[in-house]
Structures are given as structure tokens and as C-alpha cells.
XYZ file of C-alpha atoms in Angstrom:
103
model
C 108.695 129.938 51.239
C 111.805 129.945 49.104
C 111.919 127.542 45.986
C 114.955 126.351 44.247
C 115.099 126.548 40.349
C 117.662 123.681 39.297
C 118.342 121.331 36.346
C 118.779 117.689 37.891
C 122.304 116.175 37.693
C 122.923 112.783 36.126
C 122.356 109.795 38.846
C 125.372 107.846 39.298
C 123.576 104.566 38.513
C 123.367 105.954 34.653
C 125.779 106.253 32.416
C 123.581 108.363 30.067
C 121.809 112.097 30.619
C 118.239 111.293 30.225
C 115.929 113.168 32.425
C 118.595 116.263 32.834
C 117.137 118.443 30.533
C 114.344 119.774 32.569
C 114.189 122.624 35.001
C 112.769 121.958 38.367
C 111.262 124.117 40.862
C 111.570 122.694 44.434
C 110.871 124.260 48.088
C 112.855 124.452 50.775
C 111.886 122.977 53.567
C 110.564 125.415 56.396
C 111.380 123.301 59.003
C 113.734 120.268 60.021
C 112.371 116.739 59.420
C 111.219 115.156 62.827
C 111.601 111.003 63.718
C 107.778 109.695 64.802
C 108.726 108.029 68.356
C 106.177 104.890 67.278
C 107.358 103.891 63.936
C 110.620 105.472 63.337
C 109.307 107.257 60.071
C 110.673 111.094 59.187
C 108.334 113.491 58.494
C 107.282 117.450 59.143
C 104.562 119.712 59.352
C 104.512 120.968 55.665
C 103.690 119.211 52.521
C 105.527 122.119 50.440
C 108.696 119.995 50.304
C 106.567 116.976 48.247
C 106.022 119.413 45.387
C 108.196 119.586 42.246
C 107.213 121.095 39.373
C 109.114 120.544 35.955
C 109.394 122.644 33.098
C 111.407 123.189 29.679
C 113.253 125.816 30.165
C 114.601 128.434 33.023
C 112.761 131.097 32.154
C 109.400 129.216 32.239
C 110.380 128.477 36.206
C 110.915 131.915 36.458
C 108.020 133.119 34.847
C 105.913 130.574 36.951
C 107.668 131.411 40.111
C 107.057 135.452 39.655
C 103.322 134.847 38.682
C 102.822 133.258 41.848
C 104.567 135.436 44.188
C 107.283 132.467 45.219
C 110.813 133.850 46.083
C 113.028 131.647 43.925
C 116.821 131.317 44.118
C 118.279 129.757 40.612
C 121.250 127.364 40.718
C 123.083 126.975 37.362
C 124.299 123.429 36.295
C 127.946 122.640 36.060
C 128.453 121.889 32.479
C 130.364 118.101 31.950
C 132.686 117.787 28.907
C 131.961 114.823 26.529
C 133.643 111.391 26.866
C 134.030 110.445 23.555
C 136.989 108.458 22.494
C 138.270 108.600 18.517
C 138.472 104.381 18.947
C 135.905 103.367 21.437
C 134.187 100.329 22.023
C 132.709 100.061 18.111
C 136.063 99.882 16.705
C 136.451 96.065 18.397
C 134.230 95.310 15.489
C 135.674 97.273 12.640
C 136.216 95.197 9.498
C 139.609 96.976 8.849
C 140.846 95.874 12.365
C 144.471 94.781 12.312
C 145.550 92.247 14.901
C 144.045 88.866 16.262
C 140.431 89.885 18.079
C 141.171 87.689 21.342
C 139.517 87.572 24.327
């Protein structure tokens, strides 16, 4: 059972980076999901894909995997550039603003 250690990316539905600073250990699925013929739900025989453990650092996640004999694969996060504009939304309300403020 191979584990994957990664830092989650921000979702498309949020503009901030909350809940993206912790490292996560998840197990890779051992077998493919199958569809229940009666209800149409998807499921599998293994419960390991339901396990998700959060760690404050990558080293803590690697230590946990080594202590428990879990082979782990680390995926490094891609860094994103900051989106800070010199004159952003707050400059619309500056006291030294030139020009009329219209909608």
C-alpha cells in the first residue's frame, strides 16, 4: 500500500490559501472503484482510501511513514507568485484620490 505525501492546492472556489499549509498523507487505492448494481453507488473493498492524515511539516509525514513501514511518495508543491497590485481595490477609497469616483 503506497502512500502519497503532498501539500494540497487551493480550490477554484476560494481566493485565499487557507488549509493549504499542512502536509497530507493519503493512501493510493489498491483496486479500482466499482459500481454497485442495485444503488449505483461507487465503492471498493479497501478502506485505506478513506484515511487522510494531516501533518504540520513534510518531515513529520515522512517520519510517520517510516515508523509504520509505509512506502511513501512525496509530491512537492508548485509555488505560486503573489498577486499584489500596486493600486488595488483599496486605492478606490484613498483620501488623496484624484478624479471623481463614479460607478
